[in-house]
Coordinates of C-alpha atoms and ligand atoms in Angstrom, one line a residue:
X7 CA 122.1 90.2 -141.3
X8 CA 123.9 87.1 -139.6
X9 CA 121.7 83.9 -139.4
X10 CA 121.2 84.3 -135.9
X11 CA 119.8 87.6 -135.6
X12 CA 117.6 86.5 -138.5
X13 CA 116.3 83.0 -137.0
X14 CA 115.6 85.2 -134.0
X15 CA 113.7 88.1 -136.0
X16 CA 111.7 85.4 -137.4
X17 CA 110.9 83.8 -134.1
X18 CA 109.9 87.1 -132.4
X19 CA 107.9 88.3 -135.1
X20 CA 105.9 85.1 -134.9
X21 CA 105.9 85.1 -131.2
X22 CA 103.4 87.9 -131.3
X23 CA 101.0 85.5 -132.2
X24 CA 102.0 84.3 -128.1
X25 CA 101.5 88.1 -127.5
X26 CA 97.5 87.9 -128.7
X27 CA 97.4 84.8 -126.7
X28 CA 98.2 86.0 -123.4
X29 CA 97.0 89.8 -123.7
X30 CA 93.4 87.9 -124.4
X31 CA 93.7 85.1 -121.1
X32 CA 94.6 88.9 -118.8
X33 CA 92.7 91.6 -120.4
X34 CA 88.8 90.0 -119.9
X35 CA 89.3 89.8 -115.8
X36 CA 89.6 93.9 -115.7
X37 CA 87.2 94.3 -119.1
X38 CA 84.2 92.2 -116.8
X39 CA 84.2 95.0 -113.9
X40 CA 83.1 97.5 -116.4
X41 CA 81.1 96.0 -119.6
X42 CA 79.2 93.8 -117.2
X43 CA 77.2 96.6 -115.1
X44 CA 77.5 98.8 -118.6
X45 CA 75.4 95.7 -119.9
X46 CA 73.8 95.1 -117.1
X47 CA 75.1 91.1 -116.9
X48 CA 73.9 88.7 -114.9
X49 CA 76.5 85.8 -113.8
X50 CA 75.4 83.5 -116.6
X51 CA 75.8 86.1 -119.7
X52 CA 79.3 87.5 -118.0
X53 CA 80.2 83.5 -118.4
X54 CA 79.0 83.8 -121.9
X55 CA 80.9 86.5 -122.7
X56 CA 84.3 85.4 -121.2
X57 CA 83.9 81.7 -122.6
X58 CA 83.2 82.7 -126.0
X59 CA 87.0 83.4 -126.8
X60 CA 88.1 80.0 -125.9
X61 CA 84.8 78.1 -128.3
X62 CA 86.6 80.5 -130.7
X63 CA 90.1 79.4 -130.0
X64 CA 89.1 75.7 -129.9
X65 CA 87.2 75.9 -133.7
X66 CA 90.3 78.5 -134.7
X67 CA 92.8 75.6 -133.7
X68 CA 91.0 72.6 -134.8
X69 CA 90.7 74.6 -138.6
X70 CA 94.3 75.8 -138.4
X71 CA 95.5 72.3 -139.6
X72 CA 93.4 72.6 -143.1
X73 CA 94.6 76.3 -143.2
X74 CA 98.0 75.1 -142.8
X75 CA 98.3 72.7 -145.3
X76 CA 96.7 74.7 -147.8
X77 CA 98.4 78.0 -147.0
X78 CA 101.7 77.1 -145.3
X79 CA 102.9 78.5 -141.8
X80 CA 103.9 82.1 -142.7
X81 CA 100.1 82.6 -144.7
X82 CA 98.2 81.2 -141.9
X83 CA 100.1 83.2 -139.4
X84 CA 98.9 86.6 -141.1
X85 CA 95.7 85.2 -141.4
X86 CA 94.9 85.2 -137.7
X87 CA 96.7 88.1 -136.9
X88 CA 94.2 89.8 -139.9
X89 CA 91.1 87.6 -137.8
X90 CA 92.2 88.7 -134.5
X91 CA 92.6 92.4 -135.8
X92 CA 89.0 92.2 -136.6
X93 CA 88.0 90.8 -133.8
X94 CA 89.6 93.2 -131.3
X95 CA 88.0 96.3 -133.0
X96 CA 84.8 94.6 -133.5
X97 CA 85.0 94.0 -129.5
X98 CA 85.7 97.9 -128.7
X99 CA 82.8 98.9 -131.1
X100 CA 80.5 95.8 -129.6
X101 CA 77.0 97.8 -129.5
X102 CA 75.3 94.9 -127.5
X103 CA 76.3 91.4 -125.2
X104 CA 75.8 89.2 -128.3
X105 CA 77.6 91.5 -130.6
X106 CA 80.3 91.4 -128.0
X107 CA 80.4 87.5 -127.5
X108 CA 80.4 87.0 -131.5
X109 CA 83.7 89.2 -131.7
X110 CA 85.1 87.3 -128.9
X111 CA 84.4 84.3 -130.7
X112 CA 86.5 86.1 -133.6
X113 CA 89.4 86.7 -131.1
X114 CA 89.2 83.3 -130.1
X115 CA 89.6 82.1 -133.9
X116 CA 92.9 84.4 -134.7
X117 CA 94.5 83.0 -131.1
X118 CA 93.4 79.6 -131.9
X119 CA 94.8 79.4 -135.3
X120 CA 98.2 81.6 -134.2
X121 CA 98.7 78.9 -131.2
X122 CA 99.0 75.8 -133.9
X123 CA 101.0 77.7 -136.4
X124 CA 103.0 79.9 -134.7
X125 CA 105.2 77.2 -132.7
X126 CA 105.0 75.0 -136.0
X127 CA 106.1 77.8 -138.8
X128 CA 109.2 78.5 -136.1
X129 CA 110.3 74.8 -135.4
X130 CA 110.3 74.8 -139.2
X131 CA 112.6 77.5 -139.8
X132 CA 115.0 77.0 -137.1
X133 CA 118.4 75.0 -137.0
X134 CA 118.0 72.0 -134.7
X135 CA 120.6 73.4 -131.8
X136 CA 118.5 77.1 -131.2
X137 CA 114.6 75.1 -131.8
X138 CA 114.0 74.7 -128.1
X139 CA 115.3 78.1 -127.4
X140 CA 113.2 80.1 -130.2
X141 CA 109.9 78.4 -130.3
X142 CA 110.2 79.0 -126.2
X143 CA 110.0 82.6 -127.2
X144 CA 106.6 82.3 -128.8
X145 CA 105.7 81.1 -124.3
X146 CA 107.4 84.4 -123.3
X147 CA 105.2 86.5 -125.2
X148 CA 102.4 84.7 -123.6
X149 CA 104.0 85.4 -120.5
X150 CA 104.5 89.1 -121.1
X151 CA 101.0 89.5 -122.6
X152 CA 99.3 88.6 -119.6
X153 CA 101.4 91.3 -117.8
X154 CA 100.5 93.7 -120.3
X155 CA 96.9 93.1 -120.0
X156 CA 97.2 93.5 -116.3
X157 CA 98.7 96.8 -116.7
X158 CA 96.1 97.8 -119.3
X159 CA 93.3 96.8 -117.2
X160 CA 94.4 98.9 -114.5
X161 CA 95.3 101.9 -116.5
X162 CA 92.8 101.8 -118.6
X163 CA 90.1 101.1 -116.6
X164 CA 87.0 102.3 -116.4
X165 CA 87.1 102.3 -119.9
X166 CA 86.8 99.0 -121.1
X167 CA 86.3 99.3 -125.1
X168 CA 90.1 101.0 -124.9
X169 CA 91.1 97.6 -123.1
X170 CA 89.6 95.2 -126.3
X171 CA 90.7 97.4 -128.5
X172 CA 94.5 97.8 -127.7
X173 CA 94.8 94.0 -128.6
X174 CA 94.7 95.2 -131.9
X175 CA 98.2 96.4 -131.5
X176 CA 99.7 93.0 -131.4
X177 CA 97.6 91.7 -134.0
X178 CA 99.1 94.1 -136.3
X179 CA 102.6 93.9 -135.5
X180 CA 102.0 89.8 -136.3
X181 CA 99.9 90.9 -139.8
X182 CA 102.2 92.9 -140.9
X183 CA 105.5 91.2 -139.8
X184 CA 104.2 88.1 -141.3
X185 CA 104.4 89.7 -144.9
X186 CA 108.3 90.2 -145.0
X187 CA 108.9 86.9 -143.7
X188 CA 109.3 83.3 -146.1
X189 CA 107.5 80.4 -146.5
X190 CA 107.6 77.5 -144.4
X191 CA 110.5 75.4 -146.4
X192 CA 109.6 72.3 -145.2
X193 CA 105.9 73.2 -147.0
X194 CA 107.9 74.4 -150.3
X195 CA 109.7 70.6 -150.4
X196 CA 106.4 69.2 -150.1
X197 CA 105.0 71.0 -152.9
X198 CA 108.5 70.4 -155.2
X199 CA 109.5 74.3 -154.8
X200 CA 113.0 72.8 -153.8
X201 CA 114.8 76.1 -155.0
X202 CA 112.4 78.5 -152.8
X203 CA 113.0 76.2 -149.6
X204 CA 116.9 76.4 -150.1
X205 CA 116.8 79.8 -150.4
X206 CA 114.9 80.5 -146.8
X207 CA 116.8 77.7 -145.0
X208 CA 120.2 79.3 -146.6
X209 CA 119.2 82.4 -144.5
X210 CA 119.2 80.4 -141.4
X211 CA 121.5 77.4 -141.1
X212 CA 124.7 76.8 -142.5
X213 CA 124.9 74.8 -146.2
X214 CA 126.1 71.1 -144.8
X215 CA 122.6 71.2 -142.7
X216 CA 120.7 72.7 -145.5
X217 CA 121.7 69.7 -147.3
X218 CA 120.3 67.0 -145.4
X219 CA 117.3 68.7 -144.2
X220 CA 116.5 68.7 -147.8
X221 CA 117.4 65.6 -148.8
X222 CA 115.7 63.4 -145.5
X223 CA 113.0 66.3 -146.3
X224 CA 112.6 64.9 -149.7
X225 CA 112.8 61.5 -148.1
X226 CA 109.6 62.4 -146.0
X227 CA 107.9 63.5 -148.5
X228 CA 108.4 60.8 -151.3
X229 CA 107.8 58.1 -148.7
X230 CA 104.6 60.2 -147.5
X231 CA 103.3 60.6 -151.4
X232 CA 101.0 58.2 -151.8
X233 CA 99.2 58.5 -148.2
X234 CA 96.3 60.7 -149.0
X235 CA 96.1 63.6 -146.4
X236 CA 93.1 63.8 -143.5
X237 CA 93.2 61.0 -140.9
X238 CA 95.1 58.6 -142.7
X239 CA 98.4 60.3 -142.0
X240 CA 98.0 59.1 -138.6
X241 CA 98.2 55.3 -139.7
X242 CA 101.9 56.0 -139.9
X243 CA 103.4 54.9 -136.0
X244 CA 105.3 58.2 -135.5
X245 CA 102.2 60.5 -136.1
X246 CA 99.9 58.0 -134.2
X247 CA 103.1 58.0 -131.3
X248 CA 103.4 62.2 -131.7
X249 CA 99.9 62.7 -130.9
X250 CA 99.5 60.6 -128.2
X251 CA 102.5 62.3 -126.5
X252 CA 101.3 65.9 -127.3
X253 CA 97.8 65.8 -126.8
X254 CA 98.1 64.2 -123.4
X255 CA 100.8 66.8 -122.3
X256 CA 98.9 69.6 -123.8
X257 CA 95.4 68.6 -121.8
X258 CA 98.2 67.8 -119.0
X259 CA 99.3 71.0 -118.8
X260 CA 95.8 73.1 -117.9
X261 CA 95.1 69.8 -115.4
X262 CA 97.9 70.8 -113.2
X263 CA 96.0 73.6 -112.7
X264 CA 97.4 76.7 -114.0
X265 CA 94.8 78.8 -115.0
X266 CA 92.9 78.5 -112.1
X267 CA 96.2 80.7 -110.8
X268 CA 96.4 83.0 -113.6
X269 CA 92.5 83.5 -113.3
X270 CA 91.6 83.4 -109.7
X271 CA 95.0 84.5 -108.1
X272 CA 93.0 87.2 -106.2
X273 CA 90.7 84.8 -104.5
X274 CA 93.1 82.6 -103.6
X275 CA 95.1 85.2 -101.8
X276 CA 92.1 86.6 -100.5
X277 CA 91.2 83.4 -99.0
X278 CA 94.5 83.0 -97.7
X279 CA 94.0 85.9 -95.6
X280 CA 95.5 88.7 -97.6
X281 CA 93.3 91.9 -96.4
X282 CA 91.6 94.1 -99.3
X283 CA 92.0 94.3 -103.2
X284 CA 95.0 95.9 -103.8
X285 CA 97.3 93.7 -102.0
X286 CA 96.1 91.0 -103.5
X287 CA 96.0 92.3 -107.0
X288 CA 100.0 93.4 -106.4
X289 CA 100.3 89.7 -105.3
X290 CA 98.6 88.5 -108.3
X291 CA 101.2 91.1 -110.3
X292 CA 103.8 89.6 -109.3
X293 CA 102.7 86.0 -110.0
X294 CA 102.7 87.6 -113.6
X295 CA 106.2 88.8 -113.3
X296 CA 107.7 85.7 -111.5
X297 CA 105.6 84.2 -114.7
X298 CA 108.0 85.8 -117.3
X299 CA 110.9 86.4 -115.5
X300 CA 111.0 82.2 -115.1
X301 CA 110.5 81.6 -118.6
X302 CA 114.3 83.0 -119.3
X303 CA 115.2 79.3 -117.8
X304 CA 114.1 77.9 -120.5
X305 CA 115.5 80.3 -122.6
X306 CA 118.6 79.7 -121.1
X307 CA 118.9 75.8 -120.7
X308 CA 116.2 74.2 -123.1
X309 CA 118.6 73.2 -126.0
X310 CA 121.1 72.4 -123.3
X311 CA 119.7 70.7 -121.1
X312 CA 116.9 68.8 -123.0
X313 CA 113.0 68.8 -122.5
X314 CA 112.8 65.9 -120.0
X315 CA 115.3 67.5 -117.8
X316 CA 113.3 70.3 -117.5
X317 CA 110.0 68.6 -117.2
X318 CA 110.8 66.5 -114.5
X319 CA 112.3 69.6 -112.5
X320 CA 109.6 71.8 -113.1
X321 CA 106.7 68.5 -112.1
X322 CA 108.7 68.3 -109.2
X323 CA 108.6 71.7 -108.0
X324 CA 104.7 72.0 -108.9
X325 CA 104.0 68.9 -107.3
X326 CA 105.5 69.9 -103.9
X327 CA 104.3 73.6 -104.2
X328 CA 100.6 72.3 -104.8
X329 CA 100.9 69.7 -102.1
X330 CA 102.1 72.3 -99.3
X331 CA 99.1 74.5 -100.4
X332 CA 97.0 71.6 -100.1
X333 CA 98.1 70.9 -96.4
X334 CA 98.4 74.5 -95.6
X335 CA 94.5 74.9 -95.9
X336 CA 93.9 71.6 -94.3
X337 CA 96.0 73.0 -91.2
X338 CA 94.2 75.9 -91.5
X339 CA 90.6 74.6 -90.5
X340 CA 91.8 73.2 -87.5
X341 CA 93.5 76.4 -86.0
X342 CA 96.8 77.8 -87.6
X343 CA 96.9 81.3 -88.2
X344 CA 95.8 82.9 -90.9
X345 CA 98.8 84.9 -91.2
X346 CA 101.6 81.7 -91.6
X347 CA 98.6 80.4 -94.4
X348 CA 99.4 83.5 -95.9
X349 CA 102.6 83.4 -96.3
X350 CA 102.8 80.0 -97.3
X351 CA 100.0 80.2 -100.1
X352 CA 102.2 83.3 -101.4
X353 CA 105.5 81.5 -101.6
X354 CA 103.8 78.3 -102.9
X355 CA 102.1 80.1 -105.5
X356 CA 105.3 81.5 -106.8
X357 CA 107.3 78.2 -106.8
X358 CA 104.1 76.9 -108.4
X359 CA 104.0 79.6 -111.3
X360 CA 107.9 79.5 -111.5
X361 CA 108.3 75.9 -112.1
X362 CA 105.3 75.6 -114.4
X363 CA 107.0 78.4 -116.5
X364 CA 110.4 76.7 -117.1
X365 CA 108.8 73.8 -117.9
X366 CA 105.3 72.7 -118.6
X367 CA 104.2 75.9 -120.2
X368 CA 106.9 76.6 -122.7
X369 CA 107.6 73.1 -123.6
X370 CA 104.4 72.0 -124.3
X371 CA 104.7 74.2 -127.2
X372 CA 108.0 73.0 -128.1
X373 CA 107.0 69.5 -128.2
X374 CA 103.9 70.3 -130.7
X375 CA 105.7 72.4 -132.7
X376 CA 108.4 69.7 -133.3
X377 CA 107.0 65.9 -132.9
X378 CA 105.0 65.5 -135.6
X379 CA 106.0 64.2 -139.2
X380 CA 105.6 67.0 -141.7
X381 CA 102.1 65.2 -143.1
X382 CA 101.0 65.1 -140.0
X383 CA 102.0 68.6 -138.4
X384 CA 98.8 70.4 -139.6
X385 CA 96.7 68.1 -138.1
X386 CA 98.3 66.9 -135.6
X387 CA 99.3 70.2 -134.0
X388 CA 95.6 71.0 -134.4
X389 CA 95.0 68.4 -132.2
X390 CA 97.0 68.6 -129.7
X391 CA 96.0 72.6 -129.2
X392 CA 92.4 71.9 -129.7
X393 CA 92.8 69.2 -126.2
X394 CA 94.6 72.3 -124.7
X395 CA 91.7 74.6 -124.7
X396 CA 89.0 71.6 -123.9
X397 CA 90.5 71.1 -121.0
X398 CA 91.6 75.3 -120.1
X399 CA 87.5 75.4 -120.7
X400 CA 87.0 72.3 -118.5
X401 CA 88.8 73.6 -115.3
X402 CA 87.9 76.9 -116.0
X403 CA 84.0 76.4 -115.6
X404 CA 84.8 73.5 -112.8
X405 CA 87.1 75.6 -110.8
X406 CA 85.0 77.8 -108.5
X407 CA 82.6 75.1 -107.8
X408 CA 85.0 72.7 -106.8
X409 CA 86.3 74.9 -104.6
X410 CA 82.8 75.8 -103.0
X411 CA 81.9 72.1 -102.4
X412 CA 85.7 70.2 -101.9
X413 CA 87.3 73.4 -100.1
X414 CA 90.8 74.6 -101.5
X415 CA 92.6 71.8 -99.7
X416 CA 91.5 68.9 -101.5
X417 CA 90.9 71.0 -104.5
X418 CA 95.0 71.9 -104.6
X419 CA 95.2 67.8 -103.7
X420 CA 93.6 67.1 -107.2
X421 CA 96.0 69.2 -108.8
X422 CA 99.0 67.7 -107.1
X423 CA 97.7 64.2 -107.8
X424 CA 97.5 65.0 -112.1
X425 CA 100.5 67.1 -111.5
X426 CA 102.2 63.5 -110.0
X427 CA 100.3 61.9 -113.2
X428 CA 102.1 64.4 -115.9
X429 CA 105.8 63.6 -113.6
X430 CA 105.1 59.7 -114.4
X431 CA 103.9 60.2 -118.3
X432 CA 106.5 62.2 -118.7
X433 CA 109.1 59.7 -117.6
X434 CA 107.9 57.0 -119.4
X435 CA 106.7 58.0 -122.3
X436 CA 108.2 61.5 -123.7
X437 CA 111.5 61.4 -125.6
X438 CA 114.4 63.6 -125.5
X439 CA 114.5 65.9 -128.6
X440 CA 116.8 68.4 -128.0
X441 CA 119.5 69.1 -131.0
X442 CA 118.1 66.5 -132.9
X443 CA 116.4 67.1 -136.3
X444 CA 112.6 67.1 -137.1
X445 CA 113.2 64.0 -139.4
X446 CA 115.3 62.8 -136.8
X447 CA 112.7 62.9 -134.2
X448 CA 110.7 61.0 -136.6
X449 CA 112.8 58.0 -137.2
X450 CA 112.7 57.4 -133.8
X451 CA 109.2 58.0 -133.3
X452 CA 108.5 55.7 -135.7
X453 CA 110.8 52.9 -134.1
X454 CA 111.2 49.8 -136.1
X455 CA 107.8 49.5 -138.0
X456 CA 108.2 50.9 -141.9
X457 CA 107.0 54.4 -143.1
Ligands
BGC24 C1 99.1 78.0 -121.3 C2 98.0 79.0 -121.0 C3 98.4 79.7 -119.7 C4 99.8 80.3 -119.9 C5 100.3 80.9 -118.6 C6 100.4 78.7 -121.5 O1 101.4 77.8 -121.9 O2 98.7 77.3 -122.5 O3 96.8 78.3 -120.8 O4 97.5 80.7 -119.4 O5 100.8 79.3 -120.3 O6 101.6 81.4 -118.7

């Protein structure tokens, strides 16, 4: 097998863990119609239920950085695919609402801990010029697992214990792919296996760059030695530096919004005047569509290029998408038709879900995956993921009530206003990393200040 096809086995294989992911943000919006009544729900458990996979996501990611450490990328990978196996089934076979919110909570835990190590285990393995490109895959498995749990629901339905439990599919394509692949190298140097990490990175970059990855590997970890693990790794200036950046731009990135589209599509095109369920579900399709198909940009240009680049473009585009929406339903109040606000929320939506998926969504996880000094990369990936699903929780239970009280127009205005926040922090304070390598990225994290 050439080194390509096997960098990119390794990537997709791990990507499932992005399939879990985004199967679990799609499948609960159909599962609700039906386990609700079956339960007979109120609002306040049905909240219960739903939220319960992200306090499970948010424990499973702030643990992932111990589990990594001790276990290495590829271990902890299997791991939650084996947690989130359990959870799915234990979902399907959920005799009761607690029941059901515990396994949820299990779900959560396997996404949680796939979402720090999946995009960490891949920027380990891959050569510096295809990182950007295979860690974006891990995003378009997100992508197509929301699409797939919007199918599921739909043919599925009514029968919502065959929607949880399909998730167990992906879960045991990551399990089991995890198996036949090798441990993170980059873990094998720090634990002196120099001969195992030469071997795996032999399989995927040519032997001049297997060479100095080892040796500024090596260099890493003799100079990190003595620092004892837990919080003191982040004395060093280019972990301190590589959380800051990733951490803001991870809580950034649900701040601009975007689950609030992914979630509420249907009321927002039904407030924009589209008439009856199914045109708005189709619209809402196809915002899971434009979703993935825009993701290949990335694909396409990330190592090219660069991350800023593609930032900055996509901020733009959601900045002007949100603010159009914005003045569209100002406009509206006072008179325009309801058709024109149609069209416009439609068309805004998809520039909005098109730029955030060239840039903000897939690079996010580039950035964690490949800031961080290797000390650090458990933790601080952790982190950074852990601020992620604060803040998906935090916009996800303010959402609706914001828009009840503000109205959609100054509620879109917010978004356009952190959206302009993100463009600025971005330009100032996020470096270009493409083609460089991870100890690289470090040296100039760490600026002129010693180790
Ligand atoms: C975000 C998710 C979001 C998804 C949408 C991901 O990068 O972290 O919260 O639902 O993109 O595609």
């Amino acid at each position: 097998m050439s080194k390509n096809t096997y960098v990119l086995l390794v990537a997709s294989v791990t990507a499932c863990g992005g399939l879990l992911f985004g199967f679990d943000v799609g499948v609960i919006s159909g599962a609700l119609l039906y386990f609700g009544p079956e339960f007979q729900l109120e609002d306040l458990g049905k909240e219960f239920v739903t939220s319960a996979v992200l306090v499970g996501s948010f424990i499973g990611a702030l643990s992932a950085g111990w589990l990594i450490r001790r276990f290495g990328g590829q271990r902890s990978n299997f791991i939650a695919g084996c947690i989130f196996i359990v959870g799915a089934l234990a979902s399907a076979f959920a005799p009761d609402p607690e029941s059901l919110a515990a396994a949820r909570v299990l779900v959560g835990l396997g996404v949680g801990v796939t979402a720090v190590a999946a995009p960490l285990y891949v920027a380990e393995i891959a050569p510096a010029d295809r990182r950007g490109l295979m860690i974006t895959l891990f995003q378009l498995f997100i992508t197509i697992g929301i699409v797939l749990s919007y199918l599921v629901d739909v043919v599925a339905a009514p029968h919502w214990r065959v929607m949880f439990g399909i998730g167990a599919v992906p879960g045991v394509v990551l399990a089991v792919g995890m198996l036949f692949l090798p441990q993170s190298p980059r873990w094998l140097i720090a634990r002196g296996r120099h001969a195992e990490a030469r071997t795996v990175l032999l399989k995927t970059m040519d032997q001049a760059d297997v060479d100095i990855v080892l040796s500024e590997a090596q260099r890493e970890a003799d100079t990190q030695q003595n620092a004892s693990g837990g919080w003191h790794v982040f004395k060093q200036r280019a972990a301190r530096r590589a959380l800051f950046i990733t951490t803001t731009l991870a809580v950034f990135q649900q701040l601009i919004g975007i689950n609030s589209v992914i979630y509420y599509a249907p009321s927002i095109f039904k407030a924009a005047g589209f008439h009856g369920d199914s045109s708005a579900l189709w619209a809402t399709f196809a915002v899971g569509v434009v979703n993935v198909l825009a993701t290949f940009i990335t694909i396409r240009y990330v190592d090219k290029a660069g991350r800023r680049t593609l930032l900055i473009a996509g901020l733009v585009g959601m900045t002007i998408a949100l603010s159009v929406l914005g003045l569209a339903f100002h406009f509206t109040t006072s008179g325009a038709t309801s058709e024109t606000l149609a069209w416009t929320t439609l068309g805004c939506v998809m520039l909005y879900i098109a730029c955030f998926a060239f840039s903000m969504g897939p690079l996010v996880w580039v950035l964690i995956g490949e800031m961080f000094p290797q000390r650090a990369r458990g933790p601080g990936n952790a982190i950074a993921v852990g601020g992620n699903y604060a803040a998906n929780f935090l916009v996800g239970v303010t959402f609706l009530s914001l828009l009840a009280f503000a109205g959609p127009a100054i509620t879109f205005f917010l978004f356009a206003g952190a959206a302009i926040l993100n463009l600025l922090f971005v330009y100032f304070y996020v470096p270009e990393t493409a083609g460089r390598s991870l100890e690289e990225i470090e040296r100039e994290l760490q600026g002129d200040e010693p180790a």
